[in-house]
Short mmCIF file of C-alpha atoms in Angstrom, two decimals:
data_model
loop_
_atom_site.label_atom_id
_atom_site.label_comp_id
_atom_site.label_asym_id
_atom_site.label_seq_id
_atom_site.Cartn_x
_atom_site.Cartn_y
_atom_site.Cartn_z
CA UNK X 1 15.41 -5.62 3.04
CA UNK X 2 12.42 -5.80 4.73
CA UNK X 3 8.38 -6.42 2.32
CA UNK X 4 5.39 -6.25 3.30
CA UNK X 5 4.06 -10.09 2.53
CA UNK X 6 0.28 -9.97 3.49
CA UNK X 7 -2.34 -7.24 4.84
CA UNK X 8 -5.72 -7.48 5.93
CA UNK X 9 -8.36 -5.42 8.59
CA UNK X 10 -11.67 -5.67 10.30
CA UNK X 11 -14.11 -3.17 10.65
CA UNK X 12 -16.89 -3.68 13.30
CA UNK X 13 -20.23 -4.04 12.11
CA UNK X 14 -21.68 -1.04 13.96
CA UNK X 15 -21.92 1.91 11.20
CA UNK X 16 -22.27 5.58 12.61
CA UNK X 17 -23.02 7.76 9.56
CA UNK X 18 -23.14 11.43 9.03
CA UNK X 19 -26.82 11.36 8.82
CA UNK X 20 -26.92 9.74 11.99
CA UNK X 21 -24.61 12.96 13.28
CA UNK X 22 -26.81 15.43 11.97
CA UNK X 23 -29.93 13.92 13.20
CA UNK X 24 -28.37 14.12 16.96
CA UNK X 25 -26.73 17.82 15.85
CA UNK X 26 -28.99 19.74 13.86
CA UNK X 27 -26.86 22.78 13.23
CA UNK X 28 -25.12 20.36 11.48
CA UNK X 29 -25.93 18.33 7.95
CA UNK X 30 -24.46 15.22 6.16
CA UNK X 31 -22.87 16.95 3.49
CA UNK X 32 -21.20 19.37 5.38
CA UNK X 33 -19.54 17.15 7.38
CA UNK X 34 -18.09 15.22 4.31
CA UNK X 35 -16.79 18.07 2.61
CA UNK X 36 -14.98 18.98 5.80
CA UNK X 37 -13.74 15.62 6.79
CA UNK X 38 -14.16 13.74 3.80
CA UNK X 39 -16.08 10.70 5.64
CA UNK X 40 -19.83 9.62 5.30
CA UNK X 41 -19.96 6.88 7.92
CA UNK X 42 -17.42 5.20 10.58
CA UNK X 43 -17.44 2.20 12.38
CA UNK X 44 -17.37 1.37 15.74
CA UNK X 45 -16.73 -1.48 18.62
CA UNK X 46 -19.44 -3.17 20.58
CA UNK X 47 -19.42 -1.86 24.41
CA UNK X 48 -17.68 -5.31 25.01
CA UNK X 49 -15.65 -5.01 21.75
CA UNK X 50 -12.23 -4.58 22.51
CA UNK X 51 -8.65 -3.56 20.38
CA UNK X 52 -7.73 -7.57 20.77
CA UNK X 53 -11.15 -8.60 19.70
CA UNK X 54 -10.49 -6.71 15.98
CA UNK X 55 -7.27 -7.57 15.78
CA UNK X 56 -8.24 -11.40 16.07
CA UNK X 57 -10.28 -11.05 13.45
CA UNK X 58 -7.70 -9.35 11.00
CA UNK X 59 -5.80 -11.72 12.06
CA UNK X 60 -8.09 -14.83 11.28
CA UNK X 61 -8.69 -13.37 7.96
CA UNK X 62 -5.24 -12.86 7.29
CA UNK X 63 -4.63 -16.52 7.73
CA UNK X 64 -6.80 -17.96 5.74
CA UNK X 65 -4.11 -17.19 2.84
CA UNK X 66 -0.55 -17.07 5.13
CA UNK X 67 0.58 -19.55 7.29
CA UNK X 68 0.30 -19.13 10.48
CA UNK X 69 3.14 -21.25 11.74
CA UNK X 70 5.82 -18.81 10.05
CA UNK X 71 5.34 -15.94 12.23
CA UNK X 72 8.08 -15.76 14.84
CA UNK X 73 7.50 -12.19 16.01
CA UNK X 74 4.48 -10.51 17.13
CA UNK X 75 4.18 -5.93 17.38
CA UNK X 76 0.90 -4.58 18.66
CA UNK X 77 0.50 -1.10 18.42
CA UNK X 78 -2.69 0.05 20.91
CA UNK X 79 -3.60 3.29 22.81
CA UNK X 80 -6.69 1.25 23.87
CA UNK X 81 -5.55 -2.03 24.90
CA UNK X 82 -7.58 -4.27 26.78
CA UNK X 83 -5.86 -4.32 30.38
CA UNK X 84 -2.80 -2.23 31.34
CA UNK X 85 -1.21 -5.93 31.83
CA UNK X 86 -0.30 -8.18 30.35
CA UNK X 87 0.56 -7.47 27.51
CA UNK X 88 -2.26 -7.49 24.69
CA UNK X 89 0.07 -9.38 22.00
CA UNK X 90 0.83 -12.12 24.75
CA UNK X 91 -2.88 -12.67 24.70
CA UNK X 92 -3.22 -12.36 20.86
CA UNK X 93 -0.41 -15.24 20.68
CA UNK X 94 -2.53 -17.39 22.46
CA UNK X 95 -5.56 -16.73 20.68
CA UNK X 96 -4.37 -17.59 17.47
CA UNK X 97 -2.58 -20.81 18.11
CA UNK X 98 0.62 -19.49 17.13
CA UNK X 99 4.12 -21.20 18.58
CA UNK X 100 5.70 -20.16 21.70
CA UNK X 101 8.94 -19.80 20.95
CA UNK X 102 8.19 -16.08 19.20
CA UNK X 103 8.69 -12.90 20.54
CA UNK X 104 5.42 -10.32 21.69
CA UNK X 105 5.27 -6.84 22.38
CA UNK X 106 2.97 -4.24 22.79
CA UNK X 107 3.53 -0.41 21.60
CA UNK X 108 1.93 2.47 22.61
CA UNK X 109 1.75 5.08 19.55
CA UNK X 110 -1.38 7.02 17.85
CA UNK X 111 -1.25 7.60 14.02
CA UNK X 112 2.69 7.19 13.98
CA UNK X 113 2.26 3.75 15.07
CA UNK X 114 2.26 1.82 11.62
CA UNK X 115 5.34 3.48 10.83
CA UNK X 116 7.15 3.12 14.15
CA UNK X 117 5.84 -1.16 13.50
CA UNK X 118 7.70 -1.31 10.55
CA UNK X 119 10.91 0.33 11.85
CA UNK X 120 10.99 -2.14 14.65
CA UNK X 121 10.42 -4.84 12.21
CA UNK X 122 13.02 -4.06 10.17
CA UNK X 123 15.22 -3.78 13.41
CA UNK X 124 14.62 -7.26 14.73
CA UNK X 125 14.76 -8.25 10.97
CA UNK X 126 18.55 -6.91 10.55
CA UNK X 127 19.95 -7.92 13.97
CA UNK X 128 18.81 -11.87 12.89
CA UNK X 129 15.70 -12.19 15.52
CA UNK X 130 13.00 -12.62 13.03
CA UNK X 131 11.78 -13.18 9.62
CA UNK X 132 8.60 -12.83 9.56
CA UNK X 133 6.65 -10.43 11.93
CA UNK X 134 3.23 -9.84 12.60
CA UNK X 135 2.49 -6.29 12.81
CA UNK X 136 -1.01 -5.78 14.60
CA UNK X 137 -2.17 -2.35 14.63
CA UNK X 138 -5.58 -1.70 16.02
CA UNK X 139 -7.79 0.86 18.13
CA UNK X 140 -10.71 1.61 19.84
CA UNK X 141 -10.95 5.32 20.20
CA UNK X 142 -14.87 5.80 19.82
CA UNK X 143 -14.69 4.30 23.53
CA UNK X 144 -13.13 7.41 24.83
CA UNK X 145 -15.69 9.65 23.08
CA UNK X 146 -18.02 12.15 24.39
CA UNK X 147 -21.30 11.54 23.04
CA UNK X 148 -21.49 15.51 23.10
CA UNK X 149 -18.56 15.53 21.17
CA UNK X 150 -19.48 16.11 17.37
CA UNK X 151 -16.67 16.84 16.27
CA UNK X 152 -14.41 13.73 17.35
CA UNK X 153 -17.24 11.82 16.37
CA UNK X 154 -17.28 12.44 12.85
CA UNK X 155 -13.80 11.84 12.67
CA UNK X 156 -12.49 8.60 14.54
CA UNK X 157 -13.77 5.19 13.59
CA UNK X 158 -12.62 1.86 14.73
CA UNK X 159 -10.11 -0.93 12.77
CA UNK X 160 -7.52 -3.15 13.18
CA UNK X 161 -4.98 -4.14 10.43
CA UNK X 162 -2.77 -6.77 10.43
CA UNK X 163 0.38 -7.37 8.13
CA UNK X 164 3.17 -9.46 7.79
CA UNK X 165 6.35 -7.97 7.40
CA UNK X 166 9.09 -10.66 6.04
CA UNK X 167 13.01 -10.57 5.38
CA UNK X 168 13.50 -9.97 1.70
CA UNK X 169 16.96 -9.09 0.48
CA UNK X 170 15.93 -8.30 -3.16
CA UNK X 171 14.48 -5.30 -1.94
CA UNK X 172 16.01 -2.26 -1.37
CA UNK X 173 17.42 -1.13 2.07
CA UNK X 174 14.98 2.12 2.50
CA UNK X 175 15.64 4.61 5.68
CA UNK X 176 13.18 5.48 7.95
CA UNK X 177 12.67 9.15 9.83
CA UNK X 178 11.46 9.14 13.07
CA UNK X 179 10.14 12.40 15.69
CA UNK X 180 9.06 13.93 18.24
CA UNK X 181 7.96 16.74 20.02
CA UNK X 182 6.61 15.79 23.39
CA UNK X 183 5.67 19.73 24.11
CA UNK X 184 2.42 19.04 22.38
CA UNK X 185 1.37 15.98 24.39
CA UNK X 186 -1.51 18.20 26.15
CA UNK X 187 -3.16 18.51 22.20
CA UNK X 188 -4.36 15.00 21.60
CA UNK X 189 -5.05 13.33 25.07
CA UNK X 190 -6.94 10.93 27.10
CA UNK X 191 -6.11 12.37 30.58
CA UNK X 192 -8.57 10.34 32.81
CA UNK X 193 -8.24 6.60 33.74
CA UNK X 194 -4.64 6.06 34.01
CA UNK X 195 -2.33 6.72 36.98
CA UNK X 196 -2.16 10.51 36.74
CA UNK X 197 -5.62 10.68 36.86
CA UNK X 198 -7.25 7.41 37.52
CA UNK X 199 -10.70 7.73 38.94
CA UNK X 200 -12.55 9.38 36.54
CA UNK X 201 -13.60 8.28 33.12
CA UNK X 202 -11.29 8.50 30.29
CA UNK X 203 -12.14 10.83 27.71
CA UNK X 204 -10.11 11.93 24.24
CA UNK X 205 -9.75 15.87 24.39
CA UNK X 206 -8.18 17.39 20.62
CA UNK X 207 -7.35 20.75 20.02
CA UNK X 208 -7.90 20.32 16.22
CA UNK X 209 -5.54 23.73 15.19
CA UNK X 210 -3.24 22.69 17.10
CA UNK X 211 -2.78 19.16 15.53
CA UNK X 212 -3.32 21.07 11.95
CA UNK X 213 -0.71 23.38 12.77
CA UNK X 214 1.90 20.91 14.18
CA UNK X 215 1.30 18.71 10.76
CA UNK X 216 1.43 21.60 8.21
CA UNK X 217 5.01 22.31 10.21
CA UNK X 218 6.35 19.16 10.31
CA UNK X 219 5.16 16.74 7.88
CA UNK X 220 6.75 18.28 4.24
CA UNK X 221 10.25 18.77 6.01
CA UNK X 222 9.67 15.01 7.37
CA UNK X 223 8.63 14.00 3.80
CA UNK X 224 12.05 15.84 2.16
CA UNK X 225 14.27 14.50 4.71
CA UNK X 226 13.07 10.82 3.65
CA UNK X 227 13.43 11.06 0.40
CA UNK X 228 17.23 13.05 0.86
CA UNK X 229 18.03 9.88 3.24
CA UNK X 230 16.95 7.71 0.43
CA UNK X 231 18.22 9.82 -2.35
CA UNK X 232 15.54 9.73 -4.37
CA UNK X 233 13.32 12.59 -5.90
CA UNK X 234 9.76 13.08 -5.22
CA UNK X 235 9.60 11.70 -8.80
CA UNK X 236 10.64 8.34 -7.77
CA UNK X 237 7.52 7.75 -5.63
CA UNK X 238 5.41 5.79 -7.45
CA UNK X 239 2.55 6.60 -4.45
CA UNK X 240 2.20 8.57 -1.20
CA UNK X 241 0.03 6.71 1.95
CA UNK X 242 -0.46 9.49 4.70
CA UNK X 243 -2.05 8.62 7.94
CA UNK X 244 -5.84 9.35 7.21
CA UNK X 245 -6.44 12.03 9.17
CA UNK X 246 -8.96 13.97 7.55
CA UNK X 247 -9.17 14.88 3.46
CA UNK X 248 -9.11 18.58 4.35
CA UNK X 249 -5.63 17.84 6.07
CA UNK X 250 -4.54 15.38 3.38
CA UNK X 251 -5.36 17.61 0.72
CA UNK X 252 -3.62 20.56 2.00
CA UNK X 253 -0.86 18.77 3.06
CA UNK X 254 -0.80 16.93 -0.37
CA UNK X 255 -0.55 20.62 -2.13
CA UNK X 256 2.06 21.88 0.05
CA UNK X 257 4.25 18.95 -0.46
CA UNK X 258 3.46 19.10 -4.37
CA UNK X 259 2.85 15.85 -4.81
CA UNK X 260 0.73 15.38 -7.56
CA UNK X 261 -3.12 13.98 -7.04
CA UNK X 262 -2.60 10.98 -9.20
CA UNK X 263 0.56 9.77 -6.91
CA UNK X 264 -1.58 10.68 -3.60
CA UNK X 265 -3.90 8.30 -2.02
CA UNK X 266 -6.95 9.10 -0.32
CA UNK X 267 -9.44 6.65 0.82
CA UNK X 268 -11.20 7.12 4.19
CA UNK X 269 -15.02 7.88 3.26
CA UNK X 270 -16.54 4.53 4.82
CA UNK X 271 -13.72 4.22 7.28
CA UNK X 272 -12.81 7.14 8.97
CA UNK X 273 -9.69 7.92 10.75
CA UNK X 274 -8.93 4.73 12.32
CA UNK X 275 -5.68 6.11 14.00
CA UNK X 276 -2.97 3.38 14.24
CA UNK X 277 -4.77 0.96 11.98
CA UNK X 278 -5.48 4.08 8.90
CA UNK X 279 -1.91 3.83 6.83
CA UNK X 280 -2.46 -0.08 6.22
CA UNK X 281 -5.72 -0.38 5.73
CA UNK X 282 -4.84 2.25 3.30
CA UNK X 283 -2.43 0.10 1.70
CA UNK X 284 -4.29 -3.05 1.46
CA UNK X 285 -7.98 -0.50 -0.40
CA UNK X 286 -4.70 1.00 -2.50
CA UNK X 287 -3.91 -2.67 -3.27
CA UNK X 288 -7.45 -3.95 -4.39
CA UNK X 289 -7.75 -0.82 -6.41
CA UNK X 290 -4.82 -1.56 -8.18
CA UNK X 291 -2.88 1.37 -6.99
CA UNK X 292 -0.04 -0.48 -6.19
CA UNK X 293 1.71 -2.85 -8.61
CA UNK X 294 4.51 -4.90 -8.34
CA UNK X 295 7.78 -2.77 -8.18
CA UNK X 296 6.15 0.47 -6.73
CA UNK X 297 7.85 2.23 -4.23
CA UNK X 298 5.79 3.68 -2.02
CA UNK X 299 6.26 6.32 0.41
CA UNK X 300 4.18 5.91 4.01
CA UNK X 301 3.79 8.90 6.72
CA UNK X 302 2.58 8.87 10.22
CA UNK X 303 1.91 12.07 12.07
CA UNK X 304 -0.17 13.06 15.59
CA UNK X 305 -1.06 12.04 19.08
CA UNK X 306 2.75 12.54 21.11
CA UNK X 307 3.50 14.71 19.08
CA UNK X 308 4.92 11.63 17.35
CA UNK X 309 5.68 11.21 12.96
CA UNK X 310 7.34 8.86 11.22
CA UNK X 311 8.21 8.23 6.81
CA UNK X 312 9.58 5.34 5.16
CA UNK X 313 9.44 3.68 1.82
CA UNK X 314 8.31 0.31 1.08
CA UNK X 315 9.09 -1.63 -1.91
CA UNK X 316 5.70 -3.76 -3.80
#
């Protein structure tokens, strides 16, 4: 029903690497880090570099082979959007010259959020609203980092990723699983510099065995149930795009869920975990490597920050 027609993302120019890490944290070394987390350098925003600023420029590469004047449907997914109104996708409509008689929304979801997009495409798809969406996923998370914080450091890097998610009826009509579990909101949080707690600077707080717990719990029930909806077997997946959240996470999650390594996609060394904006631009380095061909299905999951998750299958 629904295809994914075009993806592209932007990485800011700023490169952190693990050297760079180790130099400010000598108890800690390059290689350690990468054999923990599986990443050797991130990128990260300019101090003036905003989640609307990438996503432009996702955007403007993503046009320079889709026109423009199709999309009739904007979704931004943010957790660091550039004012708390308007709306970031009202600006973003603006900004790229597109018509005004399209729809734009912003939505406020972590490393679900790429999932979540494409169920709401697929929504305003099947009720007749839109054909051809533009789903904007993008972040800006090294902005609430403490520079103390080594840890969150080597992990999070900045992206956006845009893709274009059209009405196609000669593909299949995949179901999509959706949860939460709002008890663990307190895990992944920026508590400062909203209303609860507004004058003081925001800053992301993770209780990292806590998140690792809540995936290895969650995420192979999440990953039977979407298959069951779909009826299909775990041998009908030609691939498997997680949210990259970390390769020790991936990998163990990959073992428990016995998929097999060469149906499993990993790809976040010169990235990191760009939250929102990790499953496509895991799709679109899957793509160039010629991971995915034409008629793969290929199973996407979303899992953290909310506690929020999300699965689906998409159809190449």
């Amino acid at each position: 029903m629904i295809n994914i027609a075009a993806i592209e993302y932007y990485l800011p120019k700023n490169i952190l690497t693990n050297e760079d890490i180790a130099n400010e944290f000598p108890e800690w070394n390059a290689e350690k880090i990468k054999s923990k987390i599986g990443v050797e350098s991130r990128h990260f925003a300019d101090e003036s570099q905003t989640a609307l600023d990438l996503a432009f420029e996702a955007c403007e590469k993503l046009f320079e082979n889709y026109d423009k004047s199709k999309i009739d449907f904007i979704l931004f997914c943010t957790q660091s959007p550039d004012y708390f109104l308007p709306t970031t996708a009202c600006i973003l409509q603006d900004k790229l010259g597109l018509q005004k008689n399209i729809g734009a929304l912003d939505f406020n979801l972590g490393c679900s959020g790429f999932v979540y997009g494409l169920t709401l495409a697929k929504g305003l798809i099947s009720i007749g609203l839109a054909k051809n969406i533009l789903l904007v996923t993008s972040d800006t998370y090294t902005k609430f980092l403490d520079k103390n914080d080594k840890s969150n450091r080597s992990i999070f890097g900045d992206g956006a990723a845009v893709s274009v998610i059209e009405k196609d009826d000669s593909k299949a009509d995949f179901q999509y699983v959706v949860g939460t579990d709002g008890a663990g909101y307190n895990n992944l949080i920026v508590e400062n510099g909203a209303s609860r707690n507004a004058s003081e600077k925001p800053v992301l707080f993770m209780k990292g065995p806590k998140i690792f717990t809540f995936a290895l719990e969650n995420i192979p029930a999440l990953i039977s149930e979407t298959l069951e909806k779909n009826k299909l077997r775990l041998e009908d997946i030609d691939l498997f795009v997680f949210h990259q959240a970390s390769s020790y996470m991936l990998n163990y999650l990959k073992n428990l869920c016995n998929i097999p390594d060469e149906k499993f996609f990993l790809d976040m060394k010169d990235i990191g975990n760009t939250v929102s904006a990790s499953i496509p631009i895991a799709l679109k380095l899957a793509l160039n490597q010629g991971k995915i061909k034409e008629g793969f299905k290929v199973m996407v999951a979303g899992f953290g920050v909310g506690y929020s998750w999300g699965a689906g299958i998409l159809e190449f």
